[in-house]
């Protein structure tokens, strides 16, 4: 019989306010094999842990139950504490009496106390049969794949490369920079976005530790943390970038022009062109959909003019096989499509544009060379309306969340407008102003005061074209009046939504996304840059809307987490996984099909199913599916579970 | 083609011509409308701001009557009545506790498969514009109506589930099927002021004034509506003499049904001159 210890945490008043911890501790002390039972205000604190350590030493405990919060909070803390006294950490278990008891039964002290005792008794049953286990050690590949070459991906890649780790950076577009490359100047310091960004992109391009694959997408992922096998599809650029010297003759001579997505439709691009004018790498790609050669073989002008003979119409997509130990998903965002905003004209009114389009207009390298001009007739707008929270914070019809950057960039936009058009009038419709980061509130107040911006607190119900003007109907809820503006131009601060294709990518990576398509972190507070799948890390707006400062911070956090992961020789993994009783397994293979992690495999020679220890996440699906009860989960065996259930129903 | 029919108070009073034209057009299309026996007021305008439960139970009683008559889906011409009935339907379908409460009070059991249709929806989508086109005896060619939907038909979209709430098209499609040339304009779902006409006449005058003058500016010769209150407000509170039709009346003109003079008599702004000018009197 093992000597067991029970340690009950008050969690301040979180548990003790509902559960009578003293009486539970007394009750547990009366259990036959419990040699020590006590309670303390914060068991996770240093003095709390000291109580556990001393009890193990003095009473010679052989198993421990800590009754406290969820195991995802402090299981690790307490396992480390018992390990320091020479106890196998897997002989320490958590009885969750906070989330699963005190928090949900706050109105019934008696019942909560009874239930807490039962939870602890059941956990004691488990600990009685727990085995001593050792973590599983696995070899590790020290390279990292970064998906996305925006500011998040570039930051993570550079940090990792500076740390000495090899990085493969893949980017869907032909150049680096992402949406930040579209911005004019950034809040709150009003620094031009491009110079810093281009410097970073050049550093990425030149870094000996970074293998940059532009115009590439992840096609397939196999393996697990420390050992991912990847297939990347490098799309045909139709230009041999090795030969190309970036002279730009082909771009100049190309006869085909179409609306540039980078310019948000306000400017044109050629069928052979750079991602954007200052793009890094400074190499062009041919767009098959618009190139005359691919339409009717009618034009080979770029091929003729290229001094380096770099044009290759026959170039094919290329598949590259890679290995990596960790993956950073930095897939970024897109703006909510204006085509779906009925009340604001379905994207059909030329003088109603979104925030990124206005950024292009403000950019010195943009379609208007930095001048604010109406798209419809090129005139300077004298009445400007800015609408915040478009499709954000609208749970009924659009996105329920706040997109976080719009308050600040709208103030910036209005300020730039006033700077360029001193006699113009900007109106800003807002719901609330959120300026909660360093220097933001100061920037906002200064802008409003210096520029005399007119903020109207209220929503706009409708925007429509009317005789060369854009009529805006809204309400000012502070005066309680309807407001009607005959505007020359309207800028919509549309919601940030995840980049298209993220759901497919997440499925490939076995990472999860929330209902809006944002990648989910393992724990919003404790593991904010880890995805729920080991070895997959997050950075930037793919996880949630955020500004550049937060994105860069998060990307660096991600990089340092990965450096910690890859700094060891062997990767240690929890051994709480499935195992097979080889004498009972009949080799039916149901477990192989049911396993969501591809961790079960048939051993053809022996005719039984085996567990791939590195892949198994201990989810238990195979255990439930096995018709012979041949697989079990370590330290959660059927007999342990049944004994626990017995305790509850007794 | 048999339908249960809820005329609402207006079709027997202020919008007498809406009711009669609806029946006439339906006969022409080969359909039959069976008026709900012993129907009651839908509760529009007043109840939902005074007593929510009453505003659900009044329409529920009509639903109960129509359901037990087992004639077919319930057809509602008036936009206001339609909105009230759909709100009740929404509560019955989505709020278990409320459903039980309503059933208890009204004394019936709700059948979720029972359909409630706006007359406009029924004609445009169930019967179909093709069938309407076949019945046209005299094309409305040359007539430029502004199609006015108002708010009650399309809002809240979750509840009414009818057409696009920002730029609805059903009426426009119907008018095109009759040969008319509906104009594009931006005020088709603006509020007419509804029952504020009784308490804040000036507000309604302003709202109506804008709708009517914008229709005129966009080149409309008349406005087409599907609601008794919209029609009354638009006709009585405007200052430019733009005729306001019910869409069924224009269908009646195109189908050349009998008794149209009785309809025109009920109009404050006679549409006769406009119809004569197009040879449609």
PDB file of N, CA and C in Angstrom, chain B residues 44 75 129 206:
ATOM      1  N   UNK B  44     -50.092  45.323 -35.112  1.00  0.00           N
ATOM      2  CA  UNK B  44     -49.022  46.180 -35.630  1.00  0.00           C
ATOM      3  C   UNK B  44     -49.055  47.575 -35.027  1.00  0.00           C
ATOM      4  N   UNK B  75     -50.865  33.526 -46.661  1.00  0.00           N
ATOM      5  CA  UNK B  75     -50.397  34.636 -47.482  1.00  0.00           C
ATOM      6  C   UNK B  75     -50.819  35.955 -46.845  1.00  0.00           C
ATOM      7  N   UNK B 129     -42.260  34.922 -62.021  1.00  0.00           N
ATOM      8  CA  UNK B 129     -42.484  36.044 -62.933  1.00  0.00           C
ATOM      9  C   UNK B 129     -42.829  35.555 -64.341  1.00  0.00           C
ATOM     10  N   UNK B 206     -41.540  65.039 -43.401  1.00  0.00           N
ATOM     11  CA  UNK B 206     -40.147  65.182 -43.819  1.00  0.00           C
ATOM     12  C   UNK B 206     -39.641  63.890 -44.472  1.00  0.00           C
TER      13      UNK B 206
END
